[in-house]
Amino acid sequence: MRLFLVVAGPLGAADADFARERIHETYNTNLVNTVGNSVSRTTTMLDKYFEGVVQAPLEHEASPKQAVLDLVQQARRAADDLAVDRMTQAAVAIVREVDLFIQTAQPFKMTAPEQRDALGGVLYTCLESLRLASLFLWPVMPEKMGEVWKRIGCAHYLAPTAEQNLDTWCAWGGIAPGTKIEKGEGLFPRLAADA
């Protein structure tokens, strides 16, 4: 509901459409099909191909790294302006970059032994991008993003220190190779339209 109020609700508007169908559509589009699906696909492949161990970064020709870092800067500027709607939209756009990258790189087809390093690099890029998106989804979904952080080895974000702040977290490479991730259950269960 918080996400709905931010991305489709009254922020910056005089009126909003609170129809049940619109709330359901926002939930499915942004959470089930985008955020939840990307986290699930990435952690499932890491679990399947590398027993849940994060591999070394290796740049792929279709890597969305620069696009992701540009969106991180957009999200930070929006956060500084207290524009929670724009911040959240930039975070969801990062997740969409991950989806597009998975479609383009097709890591699920990179199963030959000689592709193992490249596969690990693709999955690293996906996981690192999702980590960055989670930083700006956290204000809207603290419990769910806290769950994501625990799964991907970033539980320390829940109790930050002076050395662990947004400046350091927003730098690329926050997840160390060798980190053990947990696949876990789906973040956002699919709901029937009348639920």
mmCIF file with all atom_site columns, C-alpha atoms in Angstrom:
data_model
loop_
_atom_site.group_PDB
_atom_site.id
_atom_site.type_symbol
_atom_site.label_atom_id
_atom_site.label_alt_id
_atom_site.label_comp_id
_atom_site.label_asym_id
_atom_site.label_entity_id
_atom_site.label_seq_id
_atom_site.pdbx_PDB_ins_code
_atom_site.Cartn_x
_atom_site.Cartn_y
_atom_site.Cartn_z
_atom_site.occupancy
_atom_site.B_iso_or_equiv
_atom_site.pdbx_formal_charge
_atom_site.auth_seq_id
_atom_site.auth_comp_id
_atom_site.auth_asym_id
_atom_site.auth_atom_id
_atom_site.pdbx_PDB_model_num
ATOM 1   C CA . MET A 1 1   ? 0.000   0.000   0.000   1.00 0.00 ? 1   MET A CA 1
ATOM 2   C CA . ARG A 1 2   ? 2.879   2.381   0.727   1.00 0.00 ? 2   ARG A CA 1
ATOM 3   C CA . LEU A 1 3   ? 4.291   1.717   -2.725  1.00 0.00 ? 3   LEU A CA 1
ATOM 4   C CA . PHE A 1 4   ? 0.894   2.369   -4.296  1.00 0.00 ? 4   PHE A CA 1
ATOM 5   C CA . LEU A 1 5   ? 0.540   5.669   -2.455  1.00 0.00 ? 5   LEU A CA 1
ATOM 6   C CA . VAL A 1 6   ? 3.994   6.711   -3.657  1.00 0.00 ? 6   VAL A CA 1
ATOM 7   C CA . VAL A 1 7   ? 3.898   5.661   -7.321  1.00 0.00 ? 7   VAL A CA 1
ATOM 8   C CA . ALA A 1 8   ? 0.179   5.842   -8.125  1.00 0.00 ? 8   ALA A CA 1
ATOM 9   C CA . GLY A 1 9   ? -1.357  7.681   -5.214  1.00 0.00 ? 9   GLY A CA 1
ATOM 10  C CA . PRO A 1 10  ? -1.851  11.297  -4.241  1.00 0.00 ? 10  PRO A CA 1
ATOM 11  C CA . LEU A 1 11  ? 1.777   12.464  -4.018  1.00 0.00 ? 11  LEU A CA 1
ATOM 12  C CA . GLY A 1 12  ? 1.940   15.614  -6.096  1.00 0.00 ? 12  GLY A CA 1
ATOM 13  C CA . ALA A 1 13  ? -1.674  15.278  -7.232  1.00 0.00 ? 13  ALA A CA 1
ATOM 14  C CA . ALA A 1 14  ? -4.975  16.739  -6.150  1.00 0.00 ? 14  ALA A CA 1
ATOM 15  C CA . ASP A 1 15  ? -6.790  13.426  -6.560  1.00 0.00 ? 15  ASP A CA 1
ATOM 16  C CA . ALA A 1 16  ? -5.985  9.739   -7.001  1.00 0.00 ? 16  ALA A CA 1
ATOM 17  C CA . ASP A 1 17  ? -7.664  6.571   -8.247  1.00 0.00 ? 17  ASP A CA 1
ATOM 18  C CA . PHE A 1 18  ? -8.013  4.146   -5.344  1.00 0.00 ? 18  PHE A CA 1
ATOM 19  C CA . ALA A 1 19  ? -9.957  1.527   -7.285  1.00 0.00 ? 19  ALA A CA 1
ATOM 20  C CA . ARG A 1 20  ? -9.197  -2.014  -6.093  1.00 0.00 ? 20  ARG A CA 1
ATOM 21  C CA . GLU A 1 21  ? -8.161  -2.992  -9.631  1.00 0.00 ? 21  GLU A CA 1
ATOM 22  C CA . ARG A 1 22  ? -5.594  -0.191  -9.784  1.00 0.00 ? 22  ARG A CA 1
ATOM 23  C CA . ILE A 1 23  ? -4.027  -1.198  -6.461  1.00 0.00 ? 23  ILE A CA 1
ATOM 24  C CA . HIS A 1 24  ? -3.906  -4.825  -7.630  1.00 0.00 ? 24  HIS A CA 1
ATOM 25  C CA . GLU A 1 25  ? -2.332  -3.803  -10.951 1.00 0.00 ? 25  GLU A CA 1
ATOM 26  C CA . THR A 1 26  ? 0.353   -1.714  -9.202  1.00 0.00 ? 26  THR A CA 1
ATOM 27  C CA . TYR A 1 27  ? 1.137   -4.611  -6.851  1.00 0.00 ? 27  TYR A CA 1
ATOM 28  C CA . ASN A 1 28  ? 1.482   -7.101  -9.703  1.00 0.00 ? 28  ASN A CA 1
ATOM 29  C CA . THR A 1 29  ? 3.377   -4.811  -12.061 1.00 0.00 ? 29  THR A CA 1
ATOM 30  C CA . ASN A 1 30  ? 5.900   -3.291  -9.669  1.00 0.00 ? 30  ASN A CA 1
ATOM 31  C CA . LEU A 1 31  ? 6.261   -5.884  -6.942  1.00 0.00 ? 31  LEU A CA 1
ATOM 32  C CA . VAL A 1 32  ? 5.341   -9.371  -8.171  1.00 0.00 ? 32  VAL A CA 1
ATOM 33  C CA . ASN A 1 33  ? 6.502   -9.109  -11.805 1.00 0.00 ? 33  ASN A CA 1
ATOM 34  C CA . THR A 1 34  ? 9.393   -6.683  -11.358 1.00 0.00 ? 34  THR A CA 1
ATOM 35  C CA . VAL A 1 35  ? 11.075  -6.545  -7.931  1.00 0.00 ? 35  VAL A CA 1
ATOM 36  C CA . GLY A 1 36  ? 10.053  -9.976  -6.653  1.00 0.00 ? 36  GLY A CA 1
ATOM 37  C CA . ASN A 1 37  ? 10.676  -11.736 -9.943  1.00 0.00 ? 37  ASN A CA 1
ATOM 38  C CA . SER A 1 38  ? 14.148  -10.206 -10.433 1.00 0.00 ? 38  SER A CA 1
ATOM 39  C CA . VAL A 1 39  ? 15.299  -11.050 -6.915  1.00 0.00 ? 39  VAL A CA 1
ATOM 40  C CA . SER A 1 40  ? 13.933  -14.578 -7.281  1.00 0.00 ? 40  SER A CA 1
ATOM 41  C CA . ARG A 1 41  ? 15.491  -15.204 -10.706 1.00 0.00 ? 41  ARG A CA 1
ATOM 42  C CA . THR A 1 42  ? 18.898  -13.898 -9.688  1.00 0.00 ? 42  THR A CA 1
ATOM 43  C CA . THR A 1 43  ? 19.132  -15.712 -6.349  1.00 0.00 ? 43  THR A CA 1
ATOM 44  C CA . THR A 1 44  ? 17.731  -18.919 -7.864  1.00 0.00 ? 44  THR A CA 1
ATOM 45  C CA . MET A 1 45  ? 20.402  -18.949 -10.591 1.00 0.00 ? 45  MET A CA 1
ATOM 46  C CA . LEU A 1 46  ? 23.141  -18.189 -8.061  1.00 0.00 ? 46  LEU A CA 1
ATOM 47  C CA . ASP A 1 47  ? 21.876  -21.056 -5.923  1.00 0.00 ? 47  ASP A CA 1
ATOM 48  C CA . LYS A 1 48  ? 21.598  -23.426 -8.884  1.00 0.00 ? 48  LYS A CA 1
ATOM 49  C CA . TYR A 1 49  ? 24.888  -22.703 -10.645 1.00 0.00 ? 49  TYR A CA 1
ATOM 50  C CA . PHE A 1 50  ? 27.169  -21.586 -7.781  1.00 0.00 ? 50  PHE A CA 1
ATOM 51  C CA . GLU A 1 51  ? 25.588  -23.063 -4.635  1.00 0.00 ? 51  GLU A CA 1
ATOM 52  C CA . GLY A 1 52  ? 24.615  -19.560 -3.570  1.00 0.00 ? 52  GLY A CA 1
ATOM 53  C CA . VAL A 1 53  ? 28.142  -18.122 -3.607  1.00 0.00 ? 53  VAL A CA 1
ATOM 54  C CA . VAL A 1 54  ? 28.610  -14.719 -5.283  1.00 0.00 ? 54  VAL A CA 1
ATOM 55  C CA . GLN A 1 55  ? 31.236  -14.872 -8.046  1.00 0.00 ? 55  GLN A CA 1
ATOM 56  C CA . ALA A 1 56  ? 33.811  -12.324 -9.178  1.00 0.00 ? 56  ALA A CA 1
ATOM 57  C CA . PRO A 1 57  ? 32.619  -9.344  -11.241 1.00 0.00 ? 57  PRO A CA 1
ATOM 58  C CA . LEU A 1 58  ? 33.211  -9.713  -14.951 1.00 0.00 ? 58  LEU A CA 1
ATOM 59  C CA . GLU A 1 59  ? 31.920  -7.068  -17.340 1.00 0.00 ? 59  GLU A CA 1
ATOM 60  C CA . HIS A 1 60  ? 29.510  -8.246  -20.033 1.00 0.00 ? 60  HIS A CA 1
ATOM 61  C CA . GLU A 1 61  ? 29.124  -6.306  -23.287 1.00 0.00 ? 61  GLU A CA 1
ATOM 62  C CA . ALA A 1 62  ? 25.433  -5.702  -22.503 1.00 0.00 ? 62  ALA A CA 1
ATOM 63  C CA . SER A 1 63  ? 26.070  -4.762  -18.867 1.00 0.00 ? 63  SER A CA 1
ATOM 64  C CA . PRO A 1 64  ? 23.630  -2.168  -17.507 1.00 0.00 ? 64  PRO A CA 1
ATOM 65  C CA . LYS A 1 65  ? 26.199  -0.974  -14.954 1.00 0.00 ? 65  LYS A CA 1
ATOM 66  C CA . GLN A 1 66  ? 26.431  2.619   -16.228 1.00 0.00 ? 66  GLN A CA 1
ATOM 67  C CA . ALA A 1 67  ? 22.657  2.923   -16.666 1.00 0.00 ? 67  ALA A CA 1
ATOM 68  C CA . VAL A 1 68  ? 22.192  1.597   -13.139 1.00 0.00 ? 68  VAL A CA 1
ATOM 69  C CA . LEU A 1 69  ? 24.709  4.061   -11.684 1.00 0.00 ? 69  LEU A CA 1
ATOM 70  C CA . ASP A 1 70  ? 22.977  6.919   -13.542 1.00 0.00 ? 70  ASP A CA 1
ATOM 71  C CA . LEU A 1 71  ? 19.648  5.835   -12.026 1.00 0.00 ? 71  LEU A CA 1
ATOM 72  C CA . VAL A 1 72  ? 21.266  5.679   -8.589  1.00 0.00 ? 72  VAL A CA 1
ATOM 73  C CA . GLN A 1 73  ? 22.250  9.326   -8.992  1.00 0.00 ? 73  GLN A CA 1
ATOM 74  C CA . GLN A 1 74  ? 18.692  10.167  -10.071 1.00 0.00 ? 74  GLN A CA 1
ATOM 75  C CA . ALA A 1 75  ? 17.352  8.384   -7.004  1.00 0.00 ? 75  ALA A CA 1
ATOM 76  C CA . ARG A 1 76  ? 19.790  10.206  -4.722  1.00 0.00 ? 76  ARG A CA 1
ATOM 77  C CA . ARG A 1 77  ? 18.830  13.603  -6.154  1.00 0.00 ? 77  ARG A CA 1
ATOM 78  C CA . ALA A 1 78  ? 15.157  12.746  -5.695  1.00 0.00 ? 78  ALA A CA 1
ATOM 79  C CA . ALA A 1 79  ? 15.824  11.628  -2.115  1.00 0.00 ? 79  ALA A CA 1
ATOM 80  C CA . ASP A 1 80  ? 17.638  14.902  -1.400  1.00 0.00 ? 80  ASP A CA 1
ATOM 81  C CA . ASP A 1 81  ? 14.561  16.739  -2.725  1.00 0.00 ? 81  ASP A CA 1
ATOM 82  C CA . LEU A 1 82  ? 12.270  14.508  -0.613  1.00 0.00 ? 82  LEU A CA 1
ATOM 83  C CA . ALA A 1 83  ? 10.630  13.445  -3.880  1.00 0.00 ? 83  ALA A CA 1
ATOM 84  C CA . VAL A 1 84  ? 9.846   9.925   -2.702  1.00 0.00 ? 84  VAL A CA 1
ATOM 85  C CA . ASP A 1 85  ? 7.821   9.183   -5.834  1.00 0.00 ? 85  ASP A CA 1
ATOM 86  C CA . ARG A 1 86  ? 10.733  9.945   -8.194  1.00 0.00 ? 86  ARG A CA 1
ATOM 87  C CA . MET A 1 87  ? 13.186  8.129   -5.935  1.00 0.00 ? 87  MET A CA 1
ATOM 88  C CA . THR A 1 88  ? 11.027  4.995   -5.959  1.00 0.00 ? 88  THR A CA 1
ATOM 89  C CA . GLN A 1 89  ? 10.463  5.169   -9.709  1.00 0.00 ? 89  GLN A CA 1
ATOM 90  C CA . ALA A 1 90  ? 14.232  5.353   -10.286 1.00 0.00 ? 90  ALA A CA 1
ATOM 91  C CA . ALA A 1 91  ? 14.710  2.303   -8.044  1.00 0.00 ? 91  ALA A CA 1
ATOM 92  C CA . VAL A 1 92  ? 12.093  0.312   -9.970  1.00 0.00 ? 92  VAL A CA 1
ATOM 93  C CA . ALA A 1 93  ? 13.778  1.426   -13.211 1.00 0.00 ? 93  ALA A CA 1
ATOM 94  C CA . ILE A 1 94  ? 17.031  -0.147  -11.937 1.00 0.00 ? 94  ILE A CA 1
ATOM 95  C CA . VAL A 1 95  ? 15.198  -3.439  -11.453 1.00 0.00 ? 95  VAL A CA 1
ATOM 96  C CA . ARG A 1 96  ? 13.839  -3.172  -15.008 1.00 0.00 ? 96  ARG A CA 1
ATOM 97  C CA . GLU A 1 97  ? 17.435  -2.772  -16.221 1.00 0.00 ? 97  GLU A CA 1
ATOM 98  C CA . VAL A 1 98  ? 18.200  -6.093  -14.512 1.00 0.00 ? 98  VAL A CA 1
ATOM 99  C CA . ASP A 1 99  ? 15.231  -7.734  -16.252 1.00 0.00 ? 99  ASP A CA 1
ATOM 100 C CA . LEU A 1 100 ? 16.385  -6.429  -19.627 1.00 0.00 ? 100 LEU A CA 1
ATOM 101 C CA . PHE A 1 101 ? 19.948  -7.589  -18.965 1.00 0.00 ? 101 PHE A CA 1
ATOM 102 C CA . ILE A 1 102 ? 18.745  -11.104 -18.104 1.00 0.00 ? 102 ILE A CA 1
ATOM 103 C CA . GLN A 1 103 ? 16.741  -11.192 -21.340 1.00 0.00 ? 103 GLN A CA 1
ATOM 104 C CA . THR A 1 104 ? 19.756  -9.987  -23.350 1.00 0.00 ? 104 THR A CA 1
ATOM 105 C CA . ALA A 1 105 ? 22.585  -11.954 -21.719 1.00 0.00 ? 105 ALA A CA 1
ATOM 106 C CA . GLN A 1 106 ? 20.474  -15.092 -21.125 1.00 0.00 ? 106 GLN A CA 1
ATOM 107 C CA . PRO A 1 107 ? 22.543  -16.427 -18.218 1.00 0.00 ? 107 PRO A CA 1
ATOM 108 C CA . PHE A 1 108 ? 20.307  -19.493 -18.019 1.00 0.00 ? 108 PHE A CA 1
ATOM 109 C CA . LYS A 1 109 ? 21.873  -20.606 -21.323 1.00 0.00 ? 109 LYS A CA 1
ATOM 110 C CA . MET A 1 110 ? 25.474  -20.008 -20.219 1.00 0.00 ? 110 MET A CA 1
ATOM 111 C CA . THR A 1 111 ? 25.965  -23.530 -18.914 1.00 0.00 ? 111 THR A CA 1
ATOM 112 C CA . ALA A 1 112 ? 29.111  -24.623 -20.763 1.00 0.00 ? 112 ALA A CA 1
ATOM 113 C CA . PRO A 1 113 ? 32.187  -24.999 -18.495 1.00 0.00 ? 113 PRO A CA 1
ATOM 114 C CA . GLU A 1 114 ? 34.073  -22.332 -20.442 1.00 0.00 ? 114 GLU A CA 1
ATOM 115 C CA . GLN A 1 115 ? 31.231  -19.856 -19.762 1.00 0.00 ? 115 GLN A CA 1
ATOM 116 C CA . ARG A 1 116 ? 31.312  -20.303 -15.995 1.00 0.00 ? 116 ARG A CA 1
ATOM 117 C CA . ASP A 1 117 ? 33.247  -17.092 -15.255 1.00 0.00 ? 117 ASP A CA 1
ATOM 118 C CA . ALA A 1 118 ? 31.060  -15.079 -17.628 1.00 0.00 ? 118 ALA A CA 1
ATOM 119 C CA . LEU A 1 119 ? 27.922  -16.519 -16.021 1.00 0.00 ? 119 LEU A CA 1
ATOM 120 C CA . GLY A 1 120 ? 29.212  -15.587 -12.582 1.00 0.00 ? 120 GLY A CA 1
ATOM 121 C CA . GLY A 1 121 ? 29.909  -12.059 -13.815 1.00 0.00 ? 121 GLY A CA 1
ATOM 122 C CA . VAL A 1 122 ? 26.407  -11.646 -15.245 1.00 0.00 ? 122 VAL A CA 1
ATOM 123 C CA . LEU A 1 123 ? 24.821  -12.812 -11.998 1.00 0.00 ? 123 LEU A CA 1
ATOM 124 C CA . TYR A 1 124 ? 27.116  -10.503 -10.026 1.00 0.00 ? 124 TYR A CA 1
ATOM 125 C CA . THR A 1 125 ? 25.912  -7.542  -12.095 1.00 0.00 ? 125 THR A CA 1
ATOM 126 C CA . CYS A 1 126 ? 22.283  -8.537  -11.534 1.00 0.00 ? 126 CYS A CA 1
ATOM 127 C CA . LEU A 1 127 ? 22.695  -8.960  -7.780  1.00 0.00 ? 127 LEU A CA 1
ATOM 128 C CA . GLU A 1 128 ? 24.700  -5.761  -7.356  1.00 0.00 ? 128 GLU A CA 1
ATOM 129 C CA . SER A 1 129 ? 22.117  -3.785  -9.344  1.00 0.00 ? 129 SER A CA 1
ATOM 130 C CA . LEU A 1 130 ? 19.322  -5.205  -7.191  1.00 0.00 ? 130 LEU A CA 1
ATOM 131 C CA . ARG A 1 131 ? 21.274  -4.251  -4.071  1.00 0.00 ? 131 ARG A CA 1
ATOM 132 C CA . LEU A 1 132 ? 21.475  -0.656  -5.298  1.00 0.00 ? 132 LEU A CA 1
ATOM 133 C CA . ALA A 1 133 ? 17.763  -0.584  -6.126  1.00 0.00 ? 133 ALA A CA 1
ATOM 134 C CA . SER A 1 134 ? 16.937  -1.917  -2.660  1.00 0.00 ? 134 SER A CA 1
ATOM 135 C CA . LEU A 1 135 ? 18.566  1.099   -1.005  1.00 0.00 ? 135 LEU A CA 1
ATOM 136 C CA . PHE A 1 136 ? 15.932  3.384   -2.500  1.00 0.00 ? 136 PHE A CA 1
ATOM 137 C CA . LEU A 1 137 ? 13.031  0.957   -2.106  1.00 0.00 ? 137 LEU A CA 1
ATOM 138 C CA . TRP A 1 138 ? 13.769  0.579   1.605   1.00 0.00 ? 138 TRP A CA 1
ATOM 139 C CA . PRO A 1 139 ? 11.997  3.806   2.721   1.00 0.00 ? 139 PRO A CA 1
ATOM 140 C CA . VAL A 1 140 ? 8.790   2.515   1.135   1.00 0.00 ? 140 VAL A CA 1
ATOM 141 C CA . MET A 1 141 ? 9.208   -1.200  1.963   1.00 0.00 ? 141 MET A CA 1
ATOM 142 C CA . PRO A 1 142 ? 11.548  -1.462  4.968   1.00 0.00 ? 142 PRO A CA 1
ATOM 143 C CA . GLU A 1 143 ? 10.523  -4.979  6.004   1.00 0.00 ? 143 GLU A CA 1
ATOM 144 C CA . LYS A 1 144 ? 10.802  -6.506  2.536   1.00 0.00 ? 144 LYS A CA 1
ATOM 145 C CA . MET A 1 145 ? 14.064  -4.772  1.688   1.00 0.00 ? 145 MET A CA 1
ATOM 146 C CA . GLY A 1 146 ? 15.444  -5.783  5.080   1.00 0.00 ? 146 GLY A CA 1
ATOM 147 C CA . GLU A 1 147 ? 14.616  -9.343  4.081   1.00 0.00 ? 147 GLU A CA 1
ATOM 148 C CA . VAL A 1 148 ? 16.433  -8.864  0.768   1.00 0.00 ? 148 VAL A CA 1
ATOM 149 C CA . TRP A 1 149 ? 19.487  -7.504  2.604   1.00 0.00 ? 149 TRP A CA 1
ATOM 150 C CA . LYS A 1 150 ? 19.598  -10.549 4.866   1.00 0.00 ? 150 LYS A CA 1
ATOM 151 C CA . ARG A 1 151 ? 19.406  -12.847 1.847   1.00 0.00 ? 151 ARG A CA 1
ATOM 152 C CA . ILE A 1 152 ? 22.203  -11.149 -0.089  1.00 0.00 ? 152 ILE A CA 1
ATOM 153 C CA . GLY A 1 153 ? 24.635  -10.645 2.786   1.00 0.00 ? 153 GLY A CA 1
ATOM 154 C CA . CYS A 1 154 ? 23.882  -6.995  3.531   1.00 0.00 ? 154 CYS A CA 1
ATOM 155 C CA . ALA A 1 155 ? 22.109  -7.383  6.892   1.00 0.00 ? 155 ALA A CA 1
ATOM 156 C CA . HIS A 1 156 ? 24.536  -4.795  8.338   1.00 0.00 ? 156 HIS A CA 1
ATOM 157 C CA . TYR A 1 157 ? 22.489  -2.140  6.514   1.00 0.00 ? 157 TYR A CA 1
ATOM 158 C CA . LEU A 1 158 ? 19.859  -2.643  9.230   1.00 0.00 ? 158 LEU A CA 1
ATOM 159 C CA . ALA A 1 159 ? 22.272  -1.267  11.850  1.00 0.00 ? 159 ALA A CA 1
ATOM 160 C CA . PRO A 1 160 ? 24.518  1.207   9.984   1.00 0.00 ? 160 PRO A CA 1
ATOM 161 C CA . THR A 1 161 ? 27.726  2.612   11.409  1.00 0.00 ? 161 THR A CA 1
ATOM 162 C CA . ALA A 1 162 ? 29.595  5.781   10.470  1.00 0.00 ? 162 ALA A CA 1
ATOM 163 C CA . GLU A 1 163 ? 31.548  3.762   7.894   1.00 0.00 ? 163 GLU A CA 1
ATOM 164 C CA . GLN A 1 164 ? 28.365  2.242   6.467   1.00 0.00 ? 164 GLN A CA 1
ATOM 165 C CA . ASN A 1 165 ? 26.287  5.031   5.034   1.00 0.00 ? 165 ASN A CA 1
ATOM 166 C CA . LEU A 1 166 ? 24.540  5.928   1.791   1.00 0.00 ? 166 LEU A CA 1
ATOM 167 C CA . ASP A 1 167 ? 27.730  7.252   0.203   1.00 0.00 ? 167 ASP A CA 1
ATOM 168 C CA . THR A 1 168 ? 29.565  3.960   0.668   1.00 0.00 ? 168 THR A CA 1
ATOM 169 C CA . TRP A 1 169 ? 26.501  1.837   -0.069  1.00 0.00 ? 169 TRP A CA 1
ATOM 170 C CA . CYS A 1 170 ? 25.859  3.583   -3.401  1.00 0.00 ? 170 CYS A CA 1
ATOM 171 C CA . ALA A 1 171 ? 29.301  2.695   -4.766  1.00 0.00 ? 171 ALA A CA 1
ATOM 172 C CA . TRP A 1 172 ? 29.408  -0.203  -7.217  1.00 0.00 ? 172 TRP A CA 1
ATOM 173 C CA . GLY A 1 173 ? 30.882  -3.354  -5.696  1.00 0.00 ? 173 GLY A CA 1
ATOM 174 C CA . GLY A 1 174 ? 29.091  -3.452  -2.360  1.00 0.00 ? 174 GLY A CA 1
ATOM 175 C CA . ILE A 1 175 ? 28.653  -7.216  -2.448  1.00 0.00 ? 175 ILE A CA 1
ATOM 176 C CA . ALA A 1 176 ? 31.951  -9.035  -2.047  1.00 0.00 ? 176 ALA A CA 1
ATOM 177 C CA . PRO A 1 177 ? 32.697  -12.116 -4.158  1.00 0.00 ? 177 PRO A CA 1
ATOM 178 C CA . GLY A 1 178 ? 32.436  -15.168 -1.936  1.00 0.00 ? 178 GLY A CA 1
ATOM 179 C CA . THR A 1 179 ? 29.356  -13.845 -0.118  1.00 0.00 ? 179 THR A CA 1
ATOM 180 C CA . LYS A 1 180 ? 26.822  -16.615 0.510   1.00 0.00 ? 180 LYS A CA 1
ATOM 181 C CA . ILE A 1 181 ? 23.286  -15.683 -0.452  1.00 0.00 ? 181 ILE A CA 1
ATOM 182 C CA . GLU A 1 182 ? 20.011  -17.346 0.477   1.00 0.00 ? 182 GLU A CA 1
ATOM 183 C CA . LYS A 1 183 ? 17.406  -18.050 -2.190  1.00 0.00 ? 183 LYS A CA 1
ATOM 184 C CA . GLY A 1 184 ? 14.379  -17.883 0.129   1.00 0.00 ? 184 GLY A CA 1
ATOM 185 C CA . GLU A 1 185 ? 10.698  -17.821 -0.694  1.00 0.00 ? 185 GLU A CA 1
ATOM 186 C CA . GLY A 1 186 ? 9.152   -15.381 -3.156  1.00 0.00 ? 186 GLY A CA 1
ATOM 187 C CA . LEU A 1 187 ? 9.089   -11.853 -1.763  1.00 0.00 ? 187 LEU A CA 1
ATOM 188 C CA . PHE A 1 188 ? 5.647   -10.980 -3.080  1.00 0.00 ? 188 PHE A CA 1
ATOM 189 C CA . PRO A 1 189 ? 3.068   -13.760 -3.482  1.00 0.00 ? 189 PRO A CA 1
ATOM 190 C CA . ARG A 1 190 ? 0.800   -13.450 -6.473  1.00 0.00 ? 190 ARG A CA 1
ATOM 191 C CA . LEU A 1 191 ? -2.697  -12.464 -5.399  1.00 0.00 ? 191 LEU A CA 1
ATOM 192 C CA . ALA A 1 192 ? -5.966  -13.182 -7.115  1.00 0.00 ? 192 ALA A CA 1
ATOM 193 C CA . ALA A 1 193 ? -7.694  -10.127 -8.539  1.00 0.00 ? 193 ALA A CA 1
ATOM 194 C CA . ASP A 1 194 ? -10.429 -10.342 -5.909  1.00 0.00 ? 194 ASP A CA 1
ATOM 195 C CA . ALA A 1 195 ? -8.029  -10.786 -2.967  1.00 0.00 ? 195 ALA A CA 1
#
